[in-house]
Structure formats: C-alpha cells, structure tokens
Amino acid sequence: MMTERKLATLLRREGYKVTPQRRAILKIVTETHDHLTPAALYERVQKAQPHIGLVTIYRTIQILEQLGLICEMHAERTSRSYLLKRASEHHHHIVCSGCGTVTDVTHCELEKLQEQLAKETGFEIDGHILEFFGYCRQCQRLKAE
Amino acid sequence: MMTERKLATLLRREGYKVTPQRRAILKIVTETHDHLTPAALYERVQKAQPHIGLVTIYRTIQILEQLGLICEMHAERTSRSYLLKRASEHHHHIVCSGCGTVTDVTHCELEKLQEQLAKETGFEIDGHILEFFGYCRQCQRLKAE
DNA sequence: ATGATAATTGATAATAATTTTCATTTAACC
DNA sequence: GGTTAAATGAAAATTATTATCAATTATCAT
Ligand SMILES: [Mn+2]
Ligand SMILES: [Mn+2]
Ligand SMILES: [Zn+2]
Ligand SMILES: [Zn+2]
C-alpha cells in the first residue's frame, strides 16, 4: 500500500525536498483511484493548498513519473493523465470510456512477444504501452437504458 | 499497396469531396513511412500547396482516422502523430526512440487476453492500444559510438 | 457545358495545454 | 538560528487544437 508518508520518504531519499505543496499532491494521488489530469489534480490539491500554482503540479508530476511512482495514461486525447502505481511492477490498464474508472491488469505476458519481435526486427526493444478501452459494469447498465 | 488514387476513391465513396488540398495530403501520407505530426504533415504538404491552411490538415486527418485509413500513434508526448495504415487489419507498432522509424507488428495475440480480462473484470472491452519502444539497428550503432 | 448547392477552405480568433523565466520563499543541513 | 541550494508561483511565452464565418469550389443534375 502506497501512502503519502512512503512517497515522501522516497522523494527525500532521492534528494527532493518535501514541501507542503508536494505533501498535498502526494495525499491526493494516494487517495484517488481514478486517473487525474494535471488540471484535475490541481483542482483537488487547491482545497488543501489554496495558493498552490499549477506549475508546481506539473513539476511534481514530472518528478513522480521519473521515479516510476505514477504512470501516464494514454486514453485521453487532449491532455495526459496520471495514476498512482499501486502494483510496483510493470502493469497495464483497462479504462472505462464512460466514467474513467481504471482497473489494473497485473499480469503482462508481453515480454516473450517483445523478445520475439526484437529477434525478428532487429530492434532493441526497451518498453511498451498497453491499454484497454471499454465500459465498466455500471456504465454498461447506463448504456442499456 | 495504398495509393493516393485509392484513398481518393475511398473518400469519394464516403461522400467526401476530393480537393487539391486533400490530394496533396493523401500523396504525402502514402509516400511517407514515418509517422507524422499534424505540423510535420503541414510542412510537407505546403511544398505542393503553399497556401494550404493548417486547419485543413487537422480536418483531413480527422476524416482519415475516422475511416480507419491512418492510425494515431501514442509515442510522442506533446502532440499526436499519424501513419498510413498499410496492413488493413488491426495491428501495432514498434517505434524507434532515436529516429522515429516505425515498424508494424502484424500479429496481435491480445484478443484472447482481452476476452479473459473481460470475464475477470466485468468490463466490456472494445479495444486496446499497444506500442513498443526501443532502438532500431541503425540507431543502436549510433548509440554505441 | 452550366448552374445550383452543399461541402470545403483558410484567415482569424478562441481555447487549452504545457513550458520558461525570474524574483521570492523555504526545507534541509550544519 | 543561519546558510544555501532547491522549490515556488506570478506571469508570460510557447504550442497544440478547435471554432467561426465569409469566400471558394467539387460534385451532380440538368
Ligand atoms: Mn496502473
Ligand atoms: Mn501501423
Ligand atoms: Zn464506467
Ligand atoms: Zn532508429
């Protein structure tokens, strides 16, 4: 379980200062299960830190992503969105096109395929993104009406 | 093999007019193997149609994507980029982080996984994106130096 | 071929997302 | 508590994308 506290410790360990603004961001990130756009994160963090700047959100997101603590989602077209990595290992997502709910796909069987492709194509493959789209149970019901 | 001519015919069949601007766009799209951002496409099309507007590029891209003739790539962070669909079936990409070269991955074994996930999660899954990143042969050599 | 018509175009503006700059503040360390 | 380098935020700059609307034009039916 990733807590605000743990994330703060990780940041400090990497030489980053732990400021009230960052703490507020970490809090929201650990509490929220949906993926958040920078703007949405900003909005929520403002409740705890009304004077925080949007730039700080962007900068903190960048750090968290570099440390592999959050992952970028590729579902939304106009802006990126981010999500706390709950499973620390490599994994993927199913995103609901209706409500935005995100479910982790913990087993990833793509390493074999990746190796095979590397052989076939000569590429040195060092990563991939995989995301599924669809409708969650709830949104399926809503659609049916 | 997708030619400018064929694409034009498809557009007409769908009720779209084939204008000189669109023809120029189709020409570049069929000739180019790399993925292109709207801005890059604009730049190239301008050589044939100097007075074309960037808006026309965006609008034409939208049509081509809706018809499934080009596919959106998710590799680049700041802007989308697009690529002519050479294989008409569902497929994926390996993108070189060095030079942008894109190789198609024609076999997609994710349908089974997708079904299994649908059962496990209750989601009605209707699609996925999968893209690999790495370095092509040439860029591996350059890196080594 | 010609003309009617609805689609397309592009100049422009509006909107939205992201990054840069820089003076001020502050967390971490001693 | 004082020092210092990192972090902050106001503001502007940059970039990507979409909307508006008057002028143009491809297509189709004469
Ligand atoms: Mn996840
Ligand atoms: Mn492809
Ligand atoms: Zn849903
Ligand atoms: Zn390359």
Coordinates of C-alpha atoms (C1' of nucleotides) and ligand atoms in Angstrom, one line a residue:
Chain A
M1 CA 0.0 0.0 0.0
M2 CA 1.4 3.3 -1.1
T3 CA 0.9 6.1 1.4
E4 CA 1.6 9.8 1.4
R5 CA 4.3 9.1 4.0
K6 CA 6.1 6.4 2.0
L7 CA 6.1 8.6 -1.1
A8 CA 7.5 11.5 0.9
T9 CA 10.3 9.2 2.2
L10 CA 11.1 8.1 -1.4
L11 CA 11.2 11.7 -2.5
R12 CA 13.6 12.7 0.3
R13 CA 15.8 9.6 -0.4
E14 CA 16.2 10.9 -4.0
G15 CA 17.3 14.3 -2.8
Y16 CA 14.0 16.2 -3.3
K17 CA 12.6 18.4 -0.6
V18 CA 9.3 17.6 0.9
T19 CA 7.2 20.8 0.9
P20 CA 3.6 21.3 2.0
Q21 CA 2.6 21.6 -1.7
R22 CA 4.2 18.3 -2.5
R23 CA 2.7 16.7 0.5
A24 CA -0.7 17.8 -0.6
I25 CA -0.2 16.4 -4.0
L26 CA 1.0 13.1 -2.7
K27 CA -2.0 12.9 -0.4
I28 CA -4.5 13.3 -3.3
V29 CA -2.5 10.9 -5.5
T30 CA -2.6 8.2 -2.9
E31 CA -6.3 8.8 -2.1
T32 CA -7.5 8.9 -5.7
H33 CA -8.1 5.7 -7.7
D34 CA -9.1 7.4 -10.9
H35 CA -6.5 8.8 -13.2
L36 CA -6.1 12.5 -12.9
T37 CA -5.2 15.2 -15.5
P38 CA -2.9 17.9 -14.2
A39 CA -5.8 20.2 -14.2
A40 CA -8.0 17.8 -12.1
L41 CA -5.1 17.2 -9.7
Y42 CA -4.7 21.0 -9.4
E43 CA -8.3 21.5 -8.6
R44 CA -8.3 18.9 -5.8
V45 CA -5.0 20.0 -4.3
Q46 CA -6.2 23.6 -4.1
K47 CA -8.7 22.5 -1.4
A48 CA -5.7 21.9 1.0
Q49 CA -3.3 24.4 -0.5
P50 CA -5.4 27.2 -2.0
H51 CA -2.3 29.1 -3.2
I52 CA -0.6 26.4 -5.0
G53 CA 0.4 27.1 -8.6
L54 CA -0.4 24.9 -11.5
V55 CA 3.2 24.9 -12.4
T56 CA 4.0 23.1 -9.2
I57 CA 1.6 20.4 -10.2
Y58 CA 3.3 19.9 -13.5
R59 CA 6.7 19.8 -11.9
T60 CA 5.8 17.4 -9.2
I61 CA 4.1 15.1 -11.7
Q62 CA 7.3 15.1 -13.7
I63 CA 9.3 14.0 -10.7
L64 CA 6.9 11.3 -9.7
E65 CA 6.8 9.9 -13.2
Q66 CA 10.6 9.9 -13.5
L67 CA 10.8 7.9 -10.2
G68 CA 8.2 5.5 -11.6
L69 CA 5.7 6.2 -8.9
I70 CA 2.9 7.2 -11.1
C71 CA 2.2 6.1 -14.7
E72 CA 1.0 8.1 -17.6
M73 CA -2.2 7.1 -19.2
H74 CA -2.8 7.4 -22.9
A75 CA -6.6 7.2 -23.0
E76 CA -7.5 10.8 -23.1
R77 CA -6.8 12.7 -26.3
T78 CA -6.4 16.3 -25.3
S79 CA -4.3 16.0 -22.1
R80 CA -2.3 13.4 -20.3
S81 CA -3.4 11.9 -17.1
Y82 CA -1.7 10.1 -14.3
L83 CA -2.3 7.5 -11.8
L84 CA -0.5 6.2 -8.7
K85 CA 1.3 2.9 -9.4
R86 CA -0.3 0.6 -6.9
A87 CA 1.4 -2.5 -8.1
S88 CA 5.1 -1.7 -8.2
E89 CA 5.7 -4.0 -11.1
H90 CA 5.1 -3.3 -14.7
H91 CA 1.4 -3.5 -15.5
H92 CA -1.4 -2.2 -17.7
H93 CA -4.8 -0.6 -17.5
I94 CA -8.4 -1.0 -18.5
V95 CA -10.1 2.4 -18.8
C96 CA -13.8 2.9 -18.8
S97 CA -14.8 5.2 -21.7
G98 CA -17.9 6.1 -19.7
C99 CA -16.7 7.1 -16.2
G100 CA -13.0 7.0 -16.4
T101 CA -12.6 4.1 -13.9
V102 CA -9.3 2.4 -14.2
T103 CA -8.6 -1.2 -13.4
D104 CA -5.0 -2.6 -13.3
V105 CA -4.0 -5.5 -15.4
T106 CA -1.4 -7.1 -13.3
H107 CA -0.2 -9.9 -15.5
C108 CA 1.7 -8.9 -18.5
E109 CA 2.6 -11.6 -20.9
L110 CA 4.2 -9.3 -23.4
E111 CA 7.9 -9.9 -22.5
K112 CA 8.0 -13.1 -24.6
L113 CA 6.4 -11.4 -27.6
Q114 CA 8.8 -8.5 -27.1
E115 CA 11.8 -10.8 -27.2
Q116 CA 10.5 -12.5 -30.3
L117 CA 9.8 -9.2 -32.0
A118 CA 13.3 -8.0 -31.1
K119 CA 14.7 -11.0 -32.9
E120 CA 12.5 -10.6 -35.9
T121 CA 13.0 -6.9 -36.4
G122 CA 16.5 -6.2 -35.1
F123 CA 15.1 -3.6 -32.7
E124 CA 16.4 -3.3 -29.2
I125 CA 13.0 -3.0 -27.5
D126 CA 13.0 -1.5 -24.1
G127 CA 9.3 -1.0 -23.3
H128 CA 5.8 -0.9 -24.4
I129 CA 2.4 0.7 -23.6
L130 CA -0.7 -1.4 -23.5
E131 CA -4.1 0.0 -22.6
F132 CA -7.6 -1.5 -23.0
F133 CA -10.7 0.5 -23.5
G134 CA -14.3 -0.4 -22.9
Y135 CA -17.2 0.0 -20.5
C136 CA -17.3 -1.0 -16.8
R137 CA -20.3 -2.9 -15.4
Q138 CA -22.0 0.2 -14.2
C139 CA -21.7 2.1 -17.4
Q140 CA -22.9 -0.9 -19.4
R141 CA -26.1 -0.7 -17.5
L142 CA -26.4 3.0 -18.1
K143 CA -25.8 2.5 -21.8
A144 CA -28.6 -0.1 -21.9
E145 CA -31.2 2.4 -20.7
Chain B
M1 CA -0.5 -1.1 -51.6
M2 CA -2.3 2.1 -50.7
T3 CA -2.0 4.8 -53.3
E4 CA -3.2 8.4 -53.4
R5 CA -5.6 7.3 -56.0
K6 CA -7.2 4.5 -53.9
L7 CA -7.5 6.8 -50.9
A8 CA -9.2 9.4 -53.1
T9 CA -11.7 6.8 -54.3
L10 CA -12.4 5.8 -50.8
L11 CA -13.0 9.4 -49.8
R12 CA -15.4 9.9 -52.7
R13 CA -17.2 6.7 -51.9
E14 CA -17.9 8.1 -48.4
G15 CA -19.3 11.3 -49.7
Y16 CA -16.3 13.5 -49.2
K17 CA -15.1 15.8 -52.0
V18 CA -11.6 15.3 -53.3
T19 CA -9.9 18.7 -53.4
P20 CA -6.4 19.6 -54.5
Q21 CA -5.5 20.1 -50.8
R22 CA -6.8 16.7 -49.9
R23 CA -5.0 15.1 -52.8
A24 CA -1.7 16.7 -51.7
I25 CA -2.2 15.4 -48.2
L26 CA -3.0 11.9 -49.4
K27 CA 0.1 12.0 -51.6
I28 CA 2.4 12.8 -48.6
V29 CA 0.6 10.2 -46.4
T30 CA 1.1 7.4 -48.9
E31 CA 4.7 8.4 -49.6
T32 CA 5.9 8.7 -46.1
H33 CA 6.7 5.7 -43.9
D34 CA 7.4 7.6 -40.7
H35 CA 4.6 8.8 -38.5
L36 CA 3.8 12.5 -39.0
T37 CA 2.6 15.1 -36.6
P38 CA 0.0 17.4 -38.0
A39 CA 2.7 20.1 -38.0
A40 CA 5.1 17.9 -39.9
L41 CA 2.5 16.9 -42.4
Y42 CA 1.6 20.6 -42.9
E43 CA 5.2 21.5 -43.6
R44 CA 5.5 18.8 -46.3
V45 CA 2.1 19.5 -47.9
Q46 CA 3.0 23.1 -48.2
K47 CA 5.6 22.3 -50.8
A48 CA 2.8 21.2 -53.2
Q49 CA 0.1 23.5 -51.9
P50 CA 1.8 26.6 -50.5
H51 CA -1.4 28.2 -49.5
I52 CA -3.0 25.3 -47.6
G53 CA -4.1 26.1 -44.1
L54 CA -3.1 24.0 -41.0
V55 CA -6.8 23.7 -40.2
T56 CA -7.3 21.7 -43.4
I57 CA -4.6 19.3 -42.2
Y58 CA -6.4 18.7 -38.9
R59 CA -9.7 18.3 -40.6
T60 CA -8.4 15.8 -43.2
I61 CA -6.5 13.8 -40.5
Q62 CA -9.8 13.5 -38.6
I63 CA -11.6 12.1 -41.6
L64 CA -8.8 9.7 -42.5
E65 CA -8.7 8.5 -38.9
Q66 CA -12.5 8.0 -38.7
L67 CA -12.3 5.9 -41.9
G68 CA -9.6 3.8 -40.4
L69 CA -7.1 4.7 -43.1
I70 CA -4.5 6.2 -40.8
C71 CA -3.7 5.3 -37.2
E72 CA -2.9 7.5 -34.4
M73 CA 0.4 6.9 -32.6
H74 CA 0.9 7.4 -28.9
A75 CA 4.6 7.6 -28.7
E76 CA 5.1 11.3 -28.8
R77 CA 4.3 13.3 -25.7
T78 CA 3.4 16.7 -26.9
S79 CA 1.3 16.1 -30.0
R80 CA -0.3 13.2 -31.7
S81 CA 1.1 11.7 -34.8
Y82 CA -0.4 9.6 -37.6
L83 CA 0.7 7.0 -40.0
L84 CA -0.9 5.4 -43.1
K85 CA -2.4 2.0 -42.2
R86 CA -0.5 -0.3 -44.6
A87 CA -2.0 -3.5 -43.2
S88 CA -5.7 -3.0 -43.1
E89 CA -6.2 -5.3 -40.2
H90 CA -5.7 -4.4 -36.6
H91 CA -2.0 -4.2 -35.8
H92 CA 0.6 -2.4 -33.6
H93 CA 3.9 -0.6 -33.8
I94 CA 7.5 -0.5 -32.8
V95 CA 8.8 3.0 -32.7
C96 CA 12.4 3.9 -32.7
S97 CA 13.2 6.4 -30.0
G98 CA 16.2 7.5 -32.0
C99 CA 14.9 8.3 -35.5
G100 CA 11.2 7.7 -35.3
T101 CA 11.2 4.8 -37.7
V102 CA 8.0 2.8 -37.3
T103 CA 7.7 -1.0 -37.9
D104 CA 4.3 -2.7 -38.0
V105 CA 3.6 -5.6 -35.7
T106 CA 1.1 -7.6 -37.7
H107 CA 0.3 -10.4 -35.4
C108 CA -1.8 -9.4 -32.4
E109 CA -2.5 -12.1 -29.9
L110 CA -4.3 -9.9 -27.5
E111 CA -7.9 -10.8 -28.3
K112 CA -7.7 -13.9 -26.1
L113 CA -6.2 -11.9 -23.2
Q114 CA -8.9 -9.3 -23.9
E115 CA -11.7 -11.9 -23.6
Q116 CA -10.2 -13.3 -20.4
L117 CA -9.9 -9.9 -18.9
A118 CA -13.5 -9.1 -19.8
K119 CA -14.6 -12.2 -17.9
E120 CA -12.4 -11.4 -14.9
T121 CA -13.2 -7.7 -14.6
G122 CA -16.8 -7.4 -15.9
F123 CA -15.6 -4.8 -18.4
E124 CA -17.0 -4.8 -21.9
I125 CA -13.7 -4.3 -23.6
D126 CA -13.8 -3.0 -27.1
G127 CA -10.3 -2.1 -28.0
H128 CA -6.7 -1.6 -27.0
I129 CA -3.5 0.3 -27.9
L130 CA -0.2 -1.4 -27.9
E131 CA 3.1 0.2 -28.8
F132 CA 6.6 -0.9 -28.4
F133 CA 9.6 1.5 -27.9
G134 CA 13.2 0.9 -28.5
Y135 CA 16.1 1.5 -30.9
C136 CA 16.3 0.3 -34.5
R137 CA 19.5 -1.4 -35.7
Q138 CA 20.9 1.8 -37.1
C139 CA 20.3 3.8 -34.0
Q140 CA 21.8 1.1 -31.9
R141 CA 25.1 1.5 -33.8
L142 CA 25.0 5.3 -33.4
K143 CA 24.4 4.9 -29.7
A144 CA 27.4 2.5 -29.4
E145 CA 29.7 5.2 -30.7
Chain C
dA1 C1' -21.1 22.7 -70.6
dT2 C1' -23.7 25.4 -66.9
dG3 C1' -25.6 26.5 -62.8
dA4 C1' -27.3 25.2 -58.1
dT5 C1' -25.9 23.6 -53.8
dA6 C1' -23.8 21.9 -50.1
dA7 C1' -19.2 20.9 -48.6
dT8 C1' -14.7 22.7 -48.1
dT9 C1' -11.3 26.1 -47.3
dG10 C1' -8.4 29.4 -44.8
dA11 C1' -7.9 33.8 -42.3
dT12 C1' -8.6 34.7 -37.8
dA13 C1' -9.7 34.2 -33.2
dA14 C1' -10.6 31.4 -29.2
dT15 C1' -9.4 27.9 -26.2
dA16 C1' -6.5 24.8 -23.9
dA17 C1' -2.1 22.6 -22.5
dT18 C1' 2.5 23.0 -21.4
dT19 C1' 7.0 25.2 -20.6
dT20 C1' 10.0 29.1 -19.4
dT21 C1' 11.6 32.9 -16.7
dC22 C1' 12.9 35.0 -12.6
dA23 C1' 12.4 37.2 -8.2
dT24 C1' 11.0 35.4 -3.7
dT25 C1' 10.5 31.9 -0.3
dT26 C1' 11.7 27.8 2.3
dA27 C1' 13.3 22.8 3.6
dA28 C1' 17.3 20.6 4.9
dC29 C1' 21.6 20.6 6.8
dC30 C1' 25.1 22.2 9.8
Chain D
dG1 C1' 19.4 30.1 14.3
dG2 C1' 22.0 30.8 9.9
dT3 C1' 23.4 29.2 5.2
dT4 C1' 22.3 27.6 0.8
dA5 C1' 20.5 25.3 -2.9
dA6 C1' 16.1 23.8 -4.2
dA7 C1' 11.3 24.9 -4.8
dT8 C1' 7.6 28.1 -5.5
dG9 C1' 4.3 30.9 -8.1
dA10 C1' 3.1 35.0 -10.8
dA11 C1' 3.4 36.0 -15.3
dA12 C1' 4.5 35.5 -19.9
dA13 C1' 5.7 32.6 -23.8
dT14 C1' 5.0 28.7 -26.5
dT15 C1' 2.5 25.1 -28.6
dA16 C1' -1.5 22.4 -29.8
dT17 C1' -6.1 22.2 -31.1
dT18 C1' -10.8 23.8 -32.1
dA19 C1' -14.4 27.1 -33.5
dT20 C1' -16.3 30.8 -36.5
dC21 C1' -17.6 32.6 -40.8
dA22 C1' -17.3 34.6 -45.3
dA23 C1' -15.5 33.2 -49.7
dT24 C1' -14.5 29.4 -52.8
dT25 C1' -15.2 25.1 -55.3
dA26 C1' -16.2 19.9 -56.3
dT27 C1' -20.0 17.5 -57.5
dC28 C1' -24.2 16.4 -59.5
dA29 C1' -28.4 17.2 -62.0
dT30 C1' -29.8 19.4 -65.5
Ligands
MN1 MN -1.9 1.1 -13.0
MN2 MN 0.8 0.6 -38.5
ZN3 ZN -17.6 3.2 -16.3
ZN4 ZN 16.2 4.5 -35.2

